[in-house]
Every structure is written in structure tokens, then in C-alpha cells.
mmCIF file of N, CA and C in Angstrom:
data_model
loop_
_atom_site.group_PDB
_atom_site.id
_atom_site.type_symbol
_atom_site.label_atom_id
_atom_site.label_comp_id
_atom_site.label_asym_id
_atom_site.label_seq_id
_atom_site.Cartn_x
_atom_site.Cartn_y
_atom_site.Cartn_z
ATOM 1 N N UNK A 1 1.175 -29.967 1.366
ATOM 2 C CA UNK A 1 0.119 -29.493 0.498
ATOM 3 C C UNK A 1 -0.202 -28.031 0.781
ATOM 4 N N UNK A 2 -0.744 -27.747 1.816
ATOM 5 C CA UNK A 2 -0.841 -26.023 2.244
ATOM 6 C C UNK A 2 0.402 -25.484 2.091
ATOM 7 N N UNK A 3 1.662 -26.006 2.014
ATOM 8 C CA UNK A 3 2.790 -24.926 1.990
ATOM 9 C C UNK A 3 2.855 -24.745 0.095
ATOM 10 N N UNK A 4 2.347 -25.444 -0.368
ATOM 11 C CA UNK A 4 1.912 -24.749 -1.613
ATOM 12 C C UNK A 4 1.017 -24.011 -2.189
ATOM 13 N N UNK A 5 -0.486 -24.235 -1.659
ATOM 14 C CA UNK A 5 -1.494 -23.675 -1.554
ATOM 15 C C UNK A 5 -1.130 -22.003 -1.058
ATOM 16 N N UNK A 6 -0.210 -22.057 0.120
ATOM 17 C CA UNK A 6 0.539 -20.478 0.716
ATOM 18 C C UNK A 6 1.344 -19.920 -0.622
ATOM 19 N N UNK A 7 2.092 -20.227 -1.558
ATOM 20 C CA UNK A 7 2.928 -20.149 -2.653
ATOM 21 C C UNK A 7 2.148 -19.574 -3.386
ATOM 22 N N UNK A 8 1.234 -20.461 -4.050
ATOM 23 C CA UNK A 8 0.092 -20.324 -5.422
ATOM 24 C C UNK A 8 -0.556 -19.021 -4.502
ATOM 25 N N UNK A 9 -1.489 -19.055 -3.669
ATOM 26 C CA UNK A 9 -1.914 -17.741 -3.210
ATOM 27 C C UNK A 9 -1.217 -16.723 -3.263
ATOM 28 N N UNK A 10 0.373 -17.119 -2.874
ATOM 29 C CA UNK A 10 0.611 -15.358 -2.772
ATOM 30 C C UNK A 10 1.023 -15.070 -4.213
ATOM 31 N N UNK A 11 1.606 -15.943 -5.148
ATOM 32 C CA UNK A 11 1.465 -15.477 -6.234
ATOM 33 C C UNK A 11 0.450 -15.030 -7.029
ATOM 34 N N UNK A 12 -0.495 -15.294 -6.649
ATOM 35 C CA UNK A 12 -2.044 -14.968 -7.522
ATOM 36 C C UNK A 12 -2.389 -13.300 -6.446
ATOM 37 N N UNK A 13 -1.995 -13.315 -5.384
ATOM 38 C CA UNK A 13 -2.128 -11.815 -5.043
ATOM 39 C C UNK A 13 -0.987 -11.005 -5.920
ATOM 40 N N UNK A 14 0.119 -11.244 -6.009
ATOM 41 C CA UNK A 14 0.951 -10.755 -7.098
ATOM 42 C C UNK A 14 0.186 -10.270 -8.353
ATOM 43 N N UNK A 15 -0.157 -11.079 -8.685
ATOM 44 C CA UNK A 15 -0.516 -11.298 -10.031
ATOM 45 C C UNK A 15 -2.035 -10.564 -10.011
ATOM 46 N N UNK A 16 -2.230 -10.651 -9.057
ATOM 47 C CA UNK A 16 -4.047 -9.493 -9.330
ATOM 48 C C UNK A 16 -3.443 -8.355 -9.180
ATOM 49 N N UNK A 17 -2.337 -8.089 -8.736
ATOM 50 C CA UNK A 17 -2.332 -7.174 -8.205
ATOM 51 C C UNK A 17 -1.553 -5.989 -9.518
ATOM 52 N N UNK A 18 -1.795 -6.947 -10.094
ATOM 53 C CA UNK A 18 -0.393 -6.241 -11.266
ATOM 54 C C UNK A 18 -1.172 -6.484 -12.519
ATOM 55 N N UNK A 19 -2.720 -6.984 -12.619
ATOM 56 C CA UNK A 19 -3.129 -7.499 -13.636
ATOM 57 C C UNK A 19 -3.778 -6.700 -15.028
ATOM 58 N N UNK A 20 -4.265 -4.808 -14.172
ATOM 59 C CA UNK A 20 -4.094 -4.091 -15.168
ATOM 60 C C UNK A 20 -2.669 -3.353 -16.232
ATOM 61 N N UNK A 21 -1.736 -3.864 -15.539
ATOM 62 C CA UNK A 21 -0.491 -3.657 -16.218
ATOM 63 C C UNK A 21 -0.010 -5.011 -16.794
ATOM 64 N N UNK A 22 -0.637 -5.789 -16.835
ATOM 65 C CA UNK A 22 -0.615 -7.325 -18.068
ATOM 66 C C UNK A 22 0.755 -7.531 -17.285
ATOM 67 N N UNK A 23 1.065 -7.637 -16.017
ATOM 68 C CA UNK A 23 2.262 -8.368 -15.790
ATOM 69 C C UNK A 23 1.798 -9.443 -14.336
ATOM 70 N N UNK A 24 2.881 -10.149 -14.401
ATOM 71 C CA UNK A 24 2.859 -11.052 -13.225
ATOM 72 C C UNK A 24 4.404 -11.053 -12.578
ATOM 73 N N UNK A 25 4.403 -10.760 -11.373
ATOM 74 C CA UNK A 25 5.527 -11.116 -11.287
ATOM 75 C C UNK A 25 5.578 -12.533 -9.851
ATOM 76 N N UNK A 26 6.851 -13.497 -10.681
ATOM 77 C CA UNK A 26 6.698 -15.048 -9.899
ATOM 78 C C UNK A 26 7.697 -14.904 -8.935
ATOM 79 N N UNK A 27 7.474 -15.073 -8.093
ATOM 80 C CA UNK A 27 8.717 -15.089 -6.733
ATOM 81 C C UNK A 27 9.316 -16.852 -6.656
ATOM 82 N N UNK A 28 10.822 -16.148 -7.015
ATOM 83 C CA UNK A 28 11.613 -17.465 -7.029
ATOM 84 C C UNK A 28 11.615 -17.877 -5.728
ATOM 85 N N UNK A 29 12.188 -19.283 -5.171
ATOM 86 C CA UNK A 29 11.883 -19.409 -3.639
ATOM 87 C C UNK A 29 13.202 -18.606 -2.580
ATOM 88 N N UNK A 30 14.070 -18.054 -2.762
ATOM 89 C CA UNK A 30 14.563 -16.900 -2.116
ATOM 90 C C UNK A 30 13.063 -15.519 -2.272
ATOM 91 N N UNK A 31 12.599 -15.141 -2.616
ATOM 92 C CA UNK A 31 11.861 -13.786 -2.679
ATOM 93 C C UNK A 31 10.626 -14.559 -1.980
ATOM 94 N N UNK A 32 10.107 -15.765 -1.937
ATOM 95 C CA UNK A 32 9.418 -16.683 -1.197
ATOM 96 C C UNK A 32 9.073 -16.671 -0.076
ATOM 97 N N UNK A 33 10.710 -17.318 0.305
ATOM 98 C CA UNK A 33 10.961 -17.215 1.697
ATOM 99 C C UNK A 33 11.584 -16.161 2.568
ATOM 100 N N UNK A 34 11.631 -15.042 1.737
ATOM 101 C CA UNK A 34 11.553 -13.697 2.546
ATOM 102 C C UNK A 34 10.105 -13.082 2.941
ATOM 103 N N UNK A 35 9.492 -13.307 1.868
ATOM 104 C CA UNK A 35 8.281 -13.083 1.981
ATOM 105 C C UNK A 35 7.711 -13.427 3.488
ATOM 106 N N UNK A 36 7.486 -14.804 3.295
ATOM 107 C CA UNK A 36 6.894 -15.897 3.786
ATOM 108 C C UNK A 36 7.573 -15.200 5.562
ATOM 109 N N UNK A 37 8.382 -15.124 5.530
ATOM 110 C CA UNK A 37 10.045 -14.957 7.154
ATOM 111 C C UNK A 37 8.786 -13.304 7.632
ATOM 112 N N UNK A 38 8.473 -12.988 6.408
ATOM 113 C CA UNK A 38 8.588 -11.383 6.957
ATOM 114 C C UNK A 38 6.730 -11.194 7.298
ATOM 115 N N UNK A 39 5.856 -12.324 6.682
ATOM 116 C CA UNK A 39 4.303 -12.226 7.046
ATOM 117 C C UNK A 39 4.849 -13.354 8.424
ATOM 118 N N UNK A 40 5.152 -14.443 8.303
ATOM 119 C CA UNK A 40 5.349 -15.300 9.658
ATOM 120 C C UNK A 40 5.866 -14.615 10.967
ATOM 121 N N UNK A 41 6.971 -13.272 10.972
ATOM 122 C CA UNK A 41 7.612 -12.434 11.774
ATOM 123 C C UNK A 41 5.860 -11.324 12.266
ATOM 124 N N UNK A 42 5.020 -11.068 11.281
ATOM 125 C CA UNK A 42 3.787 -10.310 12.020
ATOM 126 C C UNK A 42 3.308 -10.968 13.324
ATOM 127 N N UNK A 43 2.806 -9.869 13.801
ATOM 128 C CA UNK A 43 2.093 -10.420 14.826
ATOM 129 C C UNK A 43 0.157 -10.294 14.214
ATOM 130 N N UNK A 44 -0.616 -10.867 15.019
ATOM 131 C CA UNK A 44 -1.994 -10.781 14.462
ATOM 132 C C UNK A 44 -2.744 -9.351 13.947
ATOM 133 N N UNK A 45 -2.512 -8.276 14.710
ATOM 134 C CA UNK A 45 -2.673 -7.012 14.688
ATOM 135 C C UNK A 45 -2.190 -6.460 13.673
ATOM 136 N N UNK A 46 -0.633 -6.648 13.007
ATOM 137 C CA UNK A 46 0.074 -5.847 12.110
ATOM 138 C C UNK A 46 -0.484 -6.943 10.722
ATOM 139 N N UNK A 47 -1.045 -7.936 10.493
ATOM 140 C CA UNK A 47 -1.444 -8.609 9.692
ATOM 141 C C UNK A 47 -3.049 -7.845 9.121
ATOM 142 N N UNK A 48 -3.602 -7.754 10.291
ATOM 143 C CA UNK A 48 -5.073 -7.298 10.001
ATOM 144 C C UNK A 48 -4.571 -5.690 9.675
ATOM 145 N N UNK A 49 -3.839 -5.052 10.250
ATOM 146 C CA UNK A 49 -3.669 -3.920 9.782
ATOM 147 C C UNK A 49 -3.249 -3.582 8.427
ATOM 148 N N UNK A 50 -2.535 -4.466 8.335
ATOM 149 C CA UNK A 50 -2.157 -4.413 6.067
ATOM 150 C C UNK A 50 -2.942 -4.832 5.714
ATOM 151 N N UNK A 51 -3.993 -4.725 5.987
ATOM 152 C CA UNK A 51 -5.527 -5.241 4.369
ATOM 153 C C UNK A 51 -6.525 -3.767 5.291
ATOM 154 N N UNK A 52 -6.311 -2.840 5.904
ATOM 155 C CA UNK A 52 -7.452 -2.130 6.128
ATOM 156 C C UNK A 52 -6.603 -0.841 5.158
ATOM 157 N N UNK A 53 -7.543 -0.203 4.659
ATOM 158 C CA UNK A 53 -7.259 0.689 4.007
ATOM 159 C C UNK A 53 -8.644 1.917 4.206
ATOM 160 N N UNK A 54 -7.590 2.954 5.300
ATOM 161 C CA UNK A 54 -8.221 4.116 5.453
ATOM 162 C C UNK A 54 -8.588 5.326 4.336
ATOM 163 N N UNK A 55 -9.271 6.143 4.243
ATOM 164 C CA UNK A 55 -9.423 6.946 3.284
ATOM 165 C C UNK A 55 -8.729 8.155 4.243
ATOM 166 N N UNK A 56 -8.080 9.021 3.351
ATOM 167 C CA UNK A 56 -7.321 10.305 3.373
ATOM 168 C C UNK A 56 -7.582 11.204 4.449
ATOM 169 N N UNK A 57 -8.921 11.193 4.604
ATOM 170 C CA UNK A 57 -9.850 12.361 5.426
ATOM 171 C C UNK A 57 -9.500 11.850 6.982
ATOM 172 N N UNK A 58 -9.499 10.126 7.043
ATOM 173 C CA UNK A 58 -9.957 9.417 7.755
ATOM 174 C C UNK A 58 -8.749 9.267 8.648
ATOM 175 N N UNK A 59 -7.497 8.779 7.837
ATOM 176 C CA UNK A 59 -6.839 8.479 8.757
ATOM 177 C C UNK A 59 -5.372 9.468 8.438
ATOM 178 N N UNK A 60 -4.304 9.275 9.381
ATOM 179 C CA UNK A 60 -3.183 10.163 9.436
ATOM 180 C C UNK A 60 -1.955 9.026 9.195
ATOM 181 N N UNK A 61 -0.560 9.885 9.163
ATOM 182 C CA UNK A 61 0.287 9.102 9.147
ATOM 183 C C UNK A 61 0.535 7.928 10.757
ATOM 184 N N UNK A 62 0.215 9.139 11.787
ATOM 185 C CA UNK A 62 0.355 8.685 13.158
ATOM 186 C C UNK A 62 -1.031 7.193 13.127
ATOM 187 N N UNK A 63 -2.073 7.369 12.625
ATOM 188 C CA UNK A 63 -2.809 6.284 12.410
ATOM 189 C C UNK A 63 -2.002 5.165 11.694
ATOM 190 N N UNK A 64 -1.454 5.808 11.044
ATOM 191 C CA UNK A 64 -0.910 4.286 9.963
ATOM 192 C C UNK A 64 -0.116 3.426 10.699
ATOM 193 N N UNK A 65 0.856 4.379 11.717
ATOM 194 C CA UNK A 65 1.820 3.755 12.520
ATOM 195 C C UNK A 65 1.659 3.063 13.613
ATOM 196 N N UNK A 66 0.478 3.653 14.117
ATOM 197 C CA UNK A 66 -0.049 3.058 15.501
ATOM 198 C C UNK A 66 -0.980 1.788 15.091
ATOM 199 N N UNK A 67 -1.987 1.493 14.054
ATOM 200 C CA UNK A 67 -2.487 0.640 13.717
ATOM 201 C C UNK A 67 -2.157 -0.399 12.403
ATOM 202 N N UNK A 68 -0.587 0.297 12.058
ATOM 203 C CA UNK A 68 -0.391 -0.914 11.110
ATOM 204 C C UNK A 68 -0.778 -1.293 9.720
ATOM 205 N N UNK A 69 -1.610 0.170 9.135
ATOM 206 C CA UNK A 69 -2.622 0.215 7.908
ATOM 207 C C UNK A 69 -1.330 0.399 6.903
ATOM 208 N N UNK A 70 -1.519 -0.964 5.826
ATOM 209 C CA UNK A 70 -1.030 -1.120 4.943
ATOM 210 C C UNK A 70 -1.342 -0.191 3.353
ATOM 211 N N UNK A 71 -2.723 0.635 3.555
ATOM 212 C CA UNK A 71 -3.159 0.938 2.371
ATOM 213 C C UNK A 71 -3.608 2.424 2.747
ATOM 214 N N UNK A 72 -3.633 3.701 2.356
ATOM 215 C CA UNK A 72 -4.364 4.361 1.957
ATOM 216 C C UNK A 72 -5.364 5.162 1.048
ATOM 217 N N UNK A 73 -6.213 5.604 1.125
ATOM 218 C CA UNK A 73 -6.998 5.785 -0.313
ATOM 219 C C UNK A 73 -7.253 7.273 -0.238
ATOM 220 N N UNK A 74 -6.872 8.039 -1.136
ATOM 221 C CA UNK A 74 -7.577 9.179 -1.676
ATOM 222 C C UNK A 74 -8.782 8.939 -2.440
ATOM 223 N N UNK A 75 -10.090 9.360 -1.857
ATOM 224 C CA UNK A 75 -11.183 9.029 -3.002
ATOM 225 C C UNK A 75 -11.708 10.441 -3.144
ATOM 226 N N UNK A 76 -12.970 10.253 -4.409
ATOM 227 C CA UNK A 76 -13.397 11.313 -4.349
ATOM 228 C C UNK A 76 -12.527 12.645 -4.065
ATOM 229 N N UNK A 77 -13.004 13.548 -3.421
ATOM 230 C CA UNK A 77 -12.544 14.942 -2.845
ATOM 231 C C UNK A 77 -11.450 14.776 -2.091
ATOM 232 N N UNK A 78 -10.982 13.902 -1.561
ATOM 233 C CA UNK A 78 -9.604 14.066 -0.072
ATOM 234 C C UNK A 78 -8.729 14.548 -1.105
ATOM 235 N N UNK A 79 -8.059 15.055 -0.074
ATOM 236 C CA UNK A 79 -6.905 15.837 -0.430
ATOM 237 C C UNK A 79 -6.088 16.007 0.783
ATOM 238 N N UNK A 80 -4.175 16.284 0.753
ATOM 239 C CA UNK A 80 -3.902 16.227 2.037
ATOM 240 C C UNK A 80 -3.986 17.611 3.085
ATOM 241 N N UNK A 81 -4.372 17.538 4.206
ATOM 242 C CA UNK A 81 -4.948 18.247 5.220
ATOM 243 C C UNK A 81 -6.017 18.925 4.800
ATOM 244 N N UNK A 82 -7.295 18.573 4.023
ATOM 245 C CA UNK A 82 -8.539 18.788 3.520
ATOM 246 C C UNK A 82 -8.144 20.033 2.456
ATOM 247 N N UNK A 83 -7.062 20.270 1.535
ATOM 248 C CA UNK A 83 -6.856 21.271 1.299
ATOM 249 C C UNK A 83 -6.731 20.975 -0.015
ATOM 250 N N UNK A 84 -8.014 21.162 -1.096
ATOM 251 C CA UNK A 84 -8.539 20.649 -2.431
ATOM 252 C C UNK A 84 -7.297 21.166 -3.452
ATOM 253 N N UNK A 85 -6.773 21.988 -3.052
ATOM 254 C CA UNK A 85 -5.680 23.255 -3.755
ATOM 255 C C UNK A 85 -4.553 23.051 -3.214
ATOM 256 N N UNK A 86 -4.210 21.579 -2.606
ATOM 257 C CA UNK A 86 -2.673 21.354 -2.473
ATOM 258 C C UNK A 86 -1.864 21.632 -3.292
ATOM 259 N N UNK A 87 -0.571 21.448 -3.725
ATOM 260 C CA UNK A 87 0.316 21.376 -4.347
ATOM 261 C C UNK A 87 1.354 20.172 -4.333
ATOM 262 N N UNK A 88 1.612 20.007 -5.620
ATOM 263 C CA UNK A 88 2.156 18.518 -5.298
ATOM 264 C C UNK A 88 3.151 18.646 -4.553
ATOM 265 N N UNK A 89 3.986 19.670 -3.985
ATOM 266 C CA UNK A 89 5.152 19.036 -2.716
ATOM 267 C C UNK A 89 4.054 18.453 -1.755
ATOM 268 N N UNK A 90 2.533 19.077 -1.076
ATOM 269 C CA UNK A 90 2.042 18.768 -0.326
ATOM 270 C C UNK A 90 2.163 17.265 -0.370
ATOM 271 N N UNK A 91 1.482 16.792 -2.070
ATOM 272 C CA UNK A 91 1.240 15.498 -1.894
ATOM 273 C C UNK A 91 2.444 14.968 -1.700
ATOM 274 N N UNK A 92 3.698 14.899 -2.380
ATOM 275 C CA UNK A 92 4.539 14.556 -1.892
ATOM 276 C C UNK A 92 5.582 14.684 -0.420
ATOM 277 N N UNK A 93 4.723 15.499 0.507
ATOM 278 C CA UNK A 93 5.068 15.306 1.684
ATOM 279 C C UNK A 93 4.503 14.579 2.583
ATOM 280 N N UNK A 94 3.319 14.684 2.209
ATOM 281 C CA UNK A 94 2.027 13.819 2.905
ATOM 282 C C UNK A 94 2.786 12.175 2.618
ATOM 283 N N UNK A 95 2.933 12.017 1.172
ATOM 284 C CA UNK A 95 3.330 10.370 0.909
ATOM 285 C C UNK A 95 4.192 10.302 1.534
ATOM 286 N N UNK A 96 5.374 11.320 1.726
ATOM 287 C CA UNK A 96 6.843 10.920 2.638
ATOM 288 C C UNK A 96 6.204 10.274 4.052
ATOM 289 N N UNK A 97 5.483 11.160 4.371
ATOM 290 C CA UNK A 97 5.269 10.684 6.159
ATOM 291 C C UNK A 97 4.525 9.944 6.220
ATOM 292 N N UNK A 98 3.711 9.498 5.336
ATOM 293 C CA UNK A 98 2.611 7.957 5.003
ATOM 294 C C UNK A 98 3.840 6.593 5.290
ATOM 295 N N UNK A 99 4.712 7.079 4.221
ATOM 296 C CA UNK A 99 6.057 6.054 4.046
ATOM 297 C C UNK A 99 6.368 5.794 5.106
ATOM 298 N N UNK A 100 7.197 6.859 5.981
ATOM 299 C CA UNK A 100 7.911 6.738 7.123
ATOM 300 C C UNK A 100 7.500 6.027 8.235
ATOM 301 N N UNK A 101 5.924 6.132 7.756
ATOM 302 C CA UNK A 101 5.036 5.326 9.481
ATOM 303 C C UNK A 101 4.926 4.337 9.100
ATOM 304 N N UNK A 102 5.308 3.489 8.131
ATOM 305 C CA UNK A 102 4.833 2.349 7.849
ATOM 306 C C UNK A 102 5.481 1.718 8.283
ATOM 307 N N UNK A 103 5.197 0.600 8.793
ATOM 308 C CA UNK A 103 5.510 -0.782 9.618
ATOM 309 C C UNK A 103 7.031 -1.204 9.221
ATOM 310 N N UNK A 104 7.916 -1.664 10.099
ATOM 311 C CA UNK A 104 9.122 -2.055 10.078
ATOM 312 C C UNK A 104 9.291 -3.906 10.709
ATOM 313 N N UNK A 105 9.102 -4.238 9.825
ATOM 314 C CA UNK A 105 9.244 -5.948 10.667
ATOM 315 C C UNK A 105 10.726 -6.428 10.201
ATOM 316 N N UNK A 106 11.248 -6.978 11.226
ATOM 317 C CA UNK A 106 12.540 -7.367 10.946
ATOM 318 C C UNK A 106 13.450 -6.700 10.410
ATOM 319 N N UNK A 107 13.478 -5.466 10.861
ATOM 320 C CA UNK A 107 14.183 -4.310 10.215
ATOM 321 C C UNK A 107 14.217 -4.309 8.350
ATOM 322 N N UNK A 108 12.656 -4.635 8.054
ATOM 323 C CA UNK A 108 12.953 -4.277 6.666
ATOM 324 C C UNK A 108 10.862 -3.528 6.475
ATOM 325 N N UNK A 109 11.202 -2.339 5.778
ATOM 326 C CA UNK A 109 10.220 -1.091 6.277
ATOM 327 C C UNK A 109 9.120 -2.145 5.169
ATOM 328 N N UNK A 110 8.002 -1.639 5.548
ATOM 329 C CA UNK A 110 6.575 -2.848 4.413
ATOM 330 C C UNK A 110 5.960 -1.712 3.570
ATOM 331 N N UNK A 111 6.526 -1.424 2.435
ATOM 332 C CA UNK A 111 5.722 -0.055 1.818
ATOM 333 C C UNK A 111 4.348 -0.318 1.838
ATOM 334 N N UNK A 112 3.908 1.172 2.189
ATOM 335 C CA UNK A 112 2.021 0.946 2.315
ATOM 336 C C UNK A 112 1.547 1.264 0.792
ATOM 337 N N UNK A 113 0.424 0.802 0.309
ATOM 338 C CA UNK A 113 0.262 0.873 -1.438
ATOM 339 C C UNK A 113 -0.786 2.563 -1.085
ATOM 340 N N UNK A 114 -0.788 3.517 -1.830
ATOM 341 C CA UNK A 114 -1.350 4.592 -1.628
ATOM 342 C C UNK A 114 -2.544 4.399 -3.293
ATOM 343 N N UNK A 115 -3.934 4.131 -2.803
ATOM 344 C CA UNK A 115 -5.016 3.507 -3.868
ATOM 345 C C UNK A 115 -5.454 5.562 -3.923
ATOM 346 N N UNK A 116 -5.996 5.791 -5.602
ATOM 347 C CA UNK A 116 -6.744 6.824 -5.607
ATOM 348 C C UNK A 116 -7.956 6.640 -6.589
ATOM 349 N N UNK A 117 -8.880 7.193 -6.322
ATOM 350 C CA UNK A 117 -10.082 6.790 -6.979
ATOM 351 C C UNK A 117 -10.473 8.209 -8.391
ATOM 352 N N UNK A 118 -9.473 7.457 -9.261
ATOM 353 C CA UNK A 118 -9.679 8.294 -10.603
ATOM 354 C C UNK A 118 -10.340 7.478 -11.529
ATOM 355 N N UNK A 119 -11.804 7.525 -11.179
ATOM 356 C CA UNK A 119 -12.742 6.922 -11.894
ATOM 357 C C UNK A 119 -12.934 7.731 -13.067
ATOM 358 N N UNK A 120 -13.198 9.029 -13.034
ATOM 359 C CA UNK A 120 -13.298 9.864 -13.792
ATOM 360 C C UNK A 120 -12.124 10.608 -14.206
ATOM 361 N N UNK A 121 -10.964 10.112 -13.830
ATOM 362 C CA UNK A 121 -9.949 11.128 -14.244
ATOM 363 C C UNK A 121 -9.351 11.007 -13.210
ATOM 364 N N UNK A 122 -7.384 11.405 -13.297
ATOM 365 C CA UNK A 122 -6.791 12.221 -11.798
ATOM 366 C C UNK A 122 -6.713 13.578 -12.153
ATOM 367 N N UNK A 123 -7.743 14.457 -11.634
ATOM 368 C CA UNK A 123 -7.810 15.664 -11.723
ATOM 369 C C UNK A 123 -7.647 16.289 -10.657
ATOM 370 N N UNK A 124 -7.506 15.609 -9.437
ATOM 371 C CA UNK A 124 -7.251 16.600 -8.653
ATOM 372 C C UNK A 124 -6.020 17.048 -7.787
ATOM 373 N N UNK A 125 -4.970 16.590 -8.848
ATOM 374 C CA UNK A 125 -3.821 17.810 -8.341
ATOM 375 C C UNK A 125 -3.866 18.557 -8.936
ATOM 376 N N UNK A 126 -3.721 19.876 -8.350
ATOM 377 C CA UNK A 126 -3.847 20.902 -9.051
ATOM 378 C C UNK A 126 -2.495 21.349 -9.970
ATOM 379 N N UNK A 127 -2.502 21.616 -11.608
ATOM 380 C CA UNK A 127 -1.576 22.178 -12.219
ATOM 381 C C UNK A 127 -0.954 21.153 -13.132
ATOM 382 N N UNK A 128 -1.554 19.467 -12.553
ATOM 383 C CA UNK A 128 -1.219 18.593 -13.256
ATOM 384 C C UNK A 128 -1.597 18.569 -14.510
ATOM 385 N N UNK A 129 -0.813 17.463 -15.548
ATOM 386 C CA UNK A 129 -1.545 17.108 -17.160
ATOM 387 C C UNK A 129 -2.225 16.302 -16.758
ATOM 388 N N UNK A 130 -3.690 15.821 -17.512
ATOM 389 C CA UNK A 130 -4.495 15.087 -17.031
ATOM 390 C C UNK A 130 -4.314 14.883 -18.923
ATOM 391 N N UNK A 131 -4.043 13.137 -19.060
ATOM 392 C CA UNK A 131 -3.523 12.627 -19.964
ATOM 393 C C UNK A 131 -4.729 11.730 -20.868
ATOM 394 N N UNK A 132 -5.175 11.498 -21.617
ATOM 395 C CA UNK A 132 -6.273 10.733 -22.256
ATOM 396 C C UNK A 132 -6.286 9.349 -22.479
#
């Protein structure tokens, strides 16, 4: 009974997770039981560490690696190395080394989800189209 209850849950995290893009995606039981091999392979620490999600200001790549943080958030004002007038290689260097620290279980790397808070817009790369 719980080894289904584990199934239906992680599909319904799937599925929230994807729910402003009207999709779901169902994991056949190969994508299952990789799944399943690769949260059972955590240890307690690297588990609690993929649901904390630091904000930009807050934490570093070397944080992500040493504690296991599955999520980061740009909110508001962050920007990478407090520098409002990055440029997107910045951001895209910053995400490279976000990537790189992220957790490796069973030799297969756990991409960290990078959340930004464009409540009002993504306006703050600079030079970008900001789209309607």
C-alpha cells in the first residue's frame, strides 16, 4: 500500500510542479525506479537539503555543495555578486557554478531548480525583452 502511496506522491509532485505549463509528466516504472534508487541512495542531510531553497544574496555555489540545497531563488533585487547591472554571461556563469555544485548521488548529478520572483515582471536582466 505505501509503495504506492510513494508512486501517486511523486507523481503529483511532478505534476504540481509542471501545472502552470498544463502538463504532467507520468513516470513509467523504469523512470520510477530510478527515481525511487536515487532518493533511497540520499542520505538524511542531502534529502533535507533539496527542499531548502536559499535566496541569491544568501547563499553561494560553495553553500549549495556543502549543504546539499536543491533550489535557489533570485527574489526581489538579488542579482549575481550583488551586482543589479549584471550581464547575462554573469547570470549565466553564476547558473554554471550553481549547476556544478549540485549534488552527485550515484554518479548521476541532481539538477538544482533556480526559482525567480517575477511577480511584476523579469526585468531585471539588464538589456533583456521583457515580453507581455
Amino acid at each position: 500500500m505505501f509503495k504506492n502511496i510513494k508512486k501517486y506522491s511523486l507523481l503529483f509532485l511532478f505534476c504540481n510542479s509542471t501545472a502552470l505549463a498544463n502538463q504532467c509528466y507520468i513516470l513509467n516504472d523504469i523512470d520510477h525506479e530510478r527515481v525511487m534508487g536515487l532518493i533511497n541512495a540520499m542520505t538524511l542531510e542531502q534529502k533535507v537539503g533539496q527542499i531548502v531553497q536559499g535566496d541569491l544574496d544568501f547563499v553561494s555555489p560553495a553553500d549549495m555543495e556543502r549543504f546539499y540545497l536543491g533550489t535557489v531563488l533570485n527574489g526581489g533585487n538579488t542579482s549575481p555578486n550583488g551586482n543589479q547591472y549584471a550581464s547575462a554571461e554573469e547570470w549565466m556563469a553564476l547558473s554554471e557554478e550553481f549547476y556544478e555544485a549540485s549534488p552527485v548521488i550515484n554518479g548521476q548529478r541532481i539538477p538544482f531548480l533556480w526559482g525567480t520572483d517575477a511577480v511584476h515582471g523579469h526585468n531585471n536582466l539588464i538589456g533583456a525583452t521583457v515580453f507581455p
